[in-house]
Coordinates of C-alpha atoms in Angstrom, one line a residue:
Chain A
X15 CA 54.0 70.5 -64.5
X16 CA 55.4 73.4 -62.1
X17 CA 54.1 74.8 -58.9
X18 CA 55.1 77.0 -56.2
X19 CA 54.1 76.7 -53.1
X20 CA 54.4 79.1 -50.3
X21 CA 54.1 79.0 -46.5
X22 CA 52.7 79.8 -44.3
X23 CA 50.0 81.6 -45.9
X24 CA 48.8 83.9 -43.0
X25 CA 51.3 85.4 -40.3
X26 CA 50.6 87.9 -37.1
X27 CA 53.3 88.6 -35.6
X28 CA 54.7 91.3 -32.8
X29 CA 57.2 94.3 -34.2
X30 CA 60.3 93.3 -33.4
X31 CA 60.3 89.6 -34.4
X32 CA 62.2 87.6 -36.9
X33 CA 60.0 86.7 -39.9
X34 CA 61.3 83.8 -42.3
X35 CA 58.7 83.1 -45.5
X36 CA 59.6 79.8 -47.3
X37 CA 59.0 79.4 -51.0
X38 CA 59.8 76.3 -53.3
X39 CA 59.3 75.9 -56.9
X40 CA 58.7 72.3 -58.4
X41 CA 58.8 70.5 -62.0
X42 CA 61.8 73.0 -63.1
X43 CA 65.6 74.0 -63.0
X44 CA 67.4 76.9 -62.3
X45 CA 64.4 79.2 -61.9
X46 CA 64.3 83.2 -62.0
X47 CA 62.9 83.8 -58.8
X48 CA 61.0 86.9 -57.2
X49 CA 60.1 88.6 -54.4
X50 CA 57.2 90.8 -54.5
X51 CA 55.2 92.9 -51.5
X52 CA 51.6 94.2 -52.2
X53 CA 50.5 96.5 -49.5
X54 CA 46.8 97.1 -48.9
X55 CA 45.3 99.2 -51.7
X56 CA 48.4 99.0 -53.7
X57 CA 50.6 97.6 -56.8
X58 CA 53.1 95.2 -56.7
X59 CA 56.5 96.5 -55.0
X60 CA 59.8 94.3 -56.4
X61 CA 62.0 93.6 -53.6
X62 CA 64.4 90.9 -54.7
X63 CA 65.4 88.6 -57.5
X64 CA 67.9 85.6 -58.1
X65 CA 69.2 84.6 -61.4
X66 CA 70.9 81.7 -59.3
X67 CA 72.1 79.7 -55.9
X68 CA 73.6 82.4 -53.9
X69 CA 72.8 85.3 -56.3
X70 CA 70.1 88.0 -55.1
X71 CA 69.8 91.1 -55.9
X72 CA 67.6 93.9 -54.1
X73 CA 65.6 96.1 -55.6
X74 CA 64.5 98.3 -52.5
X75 CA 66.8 99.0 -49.8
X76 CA 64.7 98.4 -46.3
X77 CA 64.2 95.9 -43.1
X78 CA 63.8 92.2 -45.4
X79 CA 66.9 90.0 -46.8
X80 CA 66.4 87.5 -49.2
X81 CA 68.3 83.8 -49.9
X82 CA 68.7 81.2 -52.1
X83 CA 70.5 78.2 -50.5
X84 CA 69.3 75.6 -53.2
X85 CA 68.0 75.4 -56.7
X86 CA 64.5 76.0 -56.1
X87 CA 64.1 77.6 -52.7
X88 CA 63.6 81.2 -51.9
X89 CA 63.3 82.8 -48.4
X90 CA 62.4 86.2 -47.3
X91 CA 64.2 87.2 -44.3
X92 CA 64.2 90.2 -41.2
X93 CA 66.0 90.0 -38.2
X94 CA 63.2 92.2 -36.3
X95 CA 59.6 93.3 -38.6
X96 CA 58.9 96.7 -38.3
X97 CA 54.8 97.7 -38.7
X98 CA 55.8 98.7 -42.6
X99 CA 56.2 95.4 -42.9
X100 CA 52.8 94.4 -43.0
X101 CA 51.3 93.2 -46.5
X102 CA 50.6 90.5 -48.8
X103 CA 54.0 88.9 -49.8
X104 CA 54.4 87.1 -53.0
X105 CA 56.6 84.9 -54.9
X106 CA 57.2 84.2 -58.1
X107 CA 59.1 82.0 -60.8
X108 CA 60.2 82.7 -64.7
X109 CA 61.8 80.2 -66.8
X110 CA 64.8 82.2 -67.1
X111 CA 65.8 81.6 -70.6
X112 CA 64.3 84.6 -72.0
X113 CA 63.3 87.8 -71.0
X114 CA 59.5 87.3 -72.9
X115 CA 59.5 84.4 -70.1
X116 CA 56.5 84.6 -68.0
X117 CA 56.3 85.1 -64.8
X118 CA 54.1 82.5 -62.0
X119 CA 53.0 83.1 -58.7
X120 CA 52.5 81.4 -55.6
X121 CA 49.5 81.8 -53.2
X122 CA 51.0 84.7 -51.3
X123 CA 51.5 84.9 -47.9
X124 CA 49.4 87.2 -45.8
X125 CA 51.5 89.3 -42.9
X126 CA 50.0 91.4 -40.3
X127 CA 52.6 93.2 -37.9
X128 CA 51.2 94.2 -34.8
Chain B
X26 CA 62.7 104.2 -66.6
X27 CA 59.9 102.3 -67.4
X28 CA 56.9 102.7 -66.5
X29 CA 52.9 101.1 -66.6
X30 CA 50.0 103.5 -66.2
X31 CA 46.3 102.1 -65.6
X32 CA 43.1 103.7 -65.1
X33 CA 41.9 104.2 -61.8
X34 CA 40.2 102.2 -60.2
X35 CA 37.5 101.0 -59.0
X36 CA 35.0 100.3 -61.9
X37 CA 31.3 99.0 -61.6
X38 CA 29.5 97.1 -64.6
X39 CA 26.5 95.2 -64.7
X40 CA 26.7 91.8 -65.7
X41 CA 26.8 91.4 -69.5
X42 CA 28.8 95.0 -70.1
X43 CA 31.7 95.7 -72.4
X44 CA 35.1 96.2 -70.5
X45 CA 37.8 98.4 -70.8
X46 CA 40.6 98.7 -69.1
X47 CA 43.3 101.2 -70.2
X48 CA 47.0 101.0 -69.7
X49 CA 50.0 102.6 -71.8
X50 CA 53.7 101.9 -71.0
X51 CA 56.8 103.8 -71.5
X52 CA 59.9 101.6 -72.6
X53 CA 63.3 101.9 -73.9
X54 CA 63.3 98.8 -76.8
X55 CA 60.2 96.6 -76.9
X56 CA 59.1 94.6 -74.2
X57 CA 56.6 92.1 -73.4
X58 CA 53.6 93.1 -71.9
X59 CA 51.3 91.0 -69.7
X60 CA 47.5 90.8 -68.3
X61 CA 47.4 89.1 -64.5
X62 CA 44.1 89.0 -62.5
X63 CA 44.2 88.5 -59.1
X64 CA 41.1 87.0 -57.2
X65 CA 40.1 87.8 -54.1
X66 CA 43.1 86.5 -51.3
X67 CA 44.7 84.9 -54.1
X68 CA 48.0 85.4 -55.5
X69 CA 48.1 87.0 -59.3
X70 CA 47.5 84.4 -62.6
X71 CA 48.5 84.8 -66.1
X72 CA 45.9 86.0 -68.1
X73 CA 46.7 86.6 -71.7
X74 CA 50.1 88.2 -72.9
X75 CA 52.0 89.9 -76.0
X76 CA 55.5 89.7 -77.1
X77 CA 55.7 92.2 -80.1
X78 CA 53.4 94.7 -81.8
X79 CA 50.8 94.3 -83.2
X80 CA 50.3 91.0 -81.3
X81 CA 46.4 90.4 -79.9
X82 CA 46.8 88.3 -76.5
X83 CA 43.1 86.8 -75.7
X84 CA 42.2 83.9 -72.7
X85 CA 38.6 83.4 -71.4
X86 CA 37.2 86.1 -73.5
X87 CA 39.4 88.9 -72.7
X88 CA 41.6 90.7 -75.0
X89 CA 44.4 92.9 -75.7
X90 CA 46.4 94.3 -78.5
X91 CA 50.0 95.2 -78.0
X92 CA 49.8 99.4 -80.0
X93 CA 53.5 100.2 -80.1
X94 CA 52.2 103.7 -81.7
X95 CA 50.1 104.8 -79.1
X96 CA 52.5 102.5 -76.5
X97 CA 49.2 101.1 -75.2
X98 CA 47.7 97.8 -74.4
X99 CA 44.0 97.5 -72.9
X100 CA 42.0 95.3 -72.2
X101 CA 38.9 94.4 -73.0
X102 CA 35.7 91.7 -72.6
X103 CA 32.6 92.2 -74.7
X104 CA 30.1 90.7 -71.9
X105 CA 31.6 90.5 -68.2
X106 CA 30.4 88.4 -65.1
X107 CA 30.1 88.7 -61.8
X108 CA 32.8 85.9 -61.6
X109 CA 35.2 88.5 -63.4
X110 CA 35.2 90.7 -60.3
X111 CA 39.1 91.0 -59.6
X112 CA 42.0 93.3 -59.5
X113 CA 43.6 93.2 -63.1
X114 CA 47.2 94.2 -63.2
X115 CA 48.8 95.4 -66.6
X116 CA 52.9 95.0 -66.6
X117 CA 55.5 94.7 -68.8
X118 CA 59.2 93.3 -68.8
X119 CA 61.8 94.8 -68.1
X120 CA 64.6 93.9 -70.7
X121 CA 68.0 95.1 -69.0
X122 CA 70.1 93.4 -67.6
X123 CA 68.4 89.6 -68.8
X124 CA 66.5 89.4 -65.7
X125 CA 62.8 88.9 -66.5
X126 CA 62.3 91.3 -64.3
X127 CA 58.2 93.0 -64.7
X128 CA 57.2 96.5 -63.8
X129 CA 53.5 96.4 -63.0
X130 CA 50.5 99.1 -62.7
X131 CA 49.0 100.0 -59.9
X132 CA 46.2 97.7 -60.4
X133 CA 42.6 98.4 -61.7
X134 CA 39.8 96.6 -59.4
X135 CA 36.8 95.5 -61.2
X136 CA 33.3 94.9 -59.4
X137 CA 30.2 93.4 -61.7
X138 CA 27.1 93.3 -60.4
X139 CA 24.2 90.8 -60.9

């Protein structure tokens, strides 16, 4: 069966710091992967996608990059977090061979910029 | 562009209550739309999902029927519980582009009481 796992699931961490979030899919190939940022009190925000190794695509244009460097890996990205930052980030998988696919998440990872 | 719409939130029952919760959707062509819950600190889980009209999704005693007339898709539970209490998202896919890609609602939290 597939899982996702993501870590670490809480961060604090200063404005100005580099943030790298980690997230792995298992039990399936060539995954659509997402990005997603929930701030407090709010909806799901789309940040990036990936069809593919190498191949991301961003949906809002702000202070995170995203990468891809094998099959089933995903990492979110800033060179130096910004308070806006803060929020619940998510990932999440789809099969990928249709568009009715659905769509899994991992446990989230919790990030609090101070 | 597409679009979800939920009712706001929050909503109170008592234990044993009927549910509702509303969302419509605005689409070019016919997507998918999807029920997630997410628990408390927890990322967002599957709960029941259509792929055309006219289609009823239903998982754990909740329901929803895709209405391509009135571009709706609530959902319902004849008797909640308190273990119910969770933020239910309503979203659909986005077919452009092949991506898988969902737009979600802003979320809808429910609270039941003993």
């Amino acid at each position: 069966s597939q899982t996702i796992h993501q870590w670490p699931a809480t961060l604090v961490q200063p404005v100005g710091s580099p943030l790298s979030l980690e997230c792995t899919v298992e039990g399936t190939s060539n995954p659509n992967l997402y990005w997603y940022r929930q701030a407090a009190g709010r909806g799901l925000q789309l940040l990036f996608y990936s069809v593919g190794i190498g191949q991301i695509s961003s949906e809002v244009p702000q202070n995170l990059s995203a990468s891809r460097p094998q099959d089933r890996q995903f990492i979110l990205s800033s060179k130096k977090l910004l308070l806006s930052d803060s929020g619940f980030y998510l990932c999440a998988w789809s099969g990928g061979v249709s568009v009715t696919d659905t769509q899994y998440f991992g446990p989230g990872t919790r990030l609090t910029v101070l | 562009g597409d679009s979800v719409t939920q009712m706001e939130g929050p909503v109170t029952l008592s234990e044993e209550a009927f549910l509702t919760i509303n969302c419509t959707y605005t689409a070019t062509g016919y997507p998918s739309l999807f029920w997630y819950v997410q628990y408390p600190g927890e990322g967002l889980q599957l709960l029941l999902k259509a792929t055309k009209a006219d289609d009823k999704g239903s998982n754990k005693g909740f329901e929803a029927t895709y209405r391509k007339e009135t571009t709706s898709f609530h959902l319902e539970k004849g008797s909640v519980q308190v273990s119910d209490s969770a933020v239910y998202f309503c979203a659909l896919s986005d077919h452009s582009g092949n991506t898988g890609k969902l737009i979600f609602g802003q979320g809808t939290t429910l609270q039941v009481k003993p």
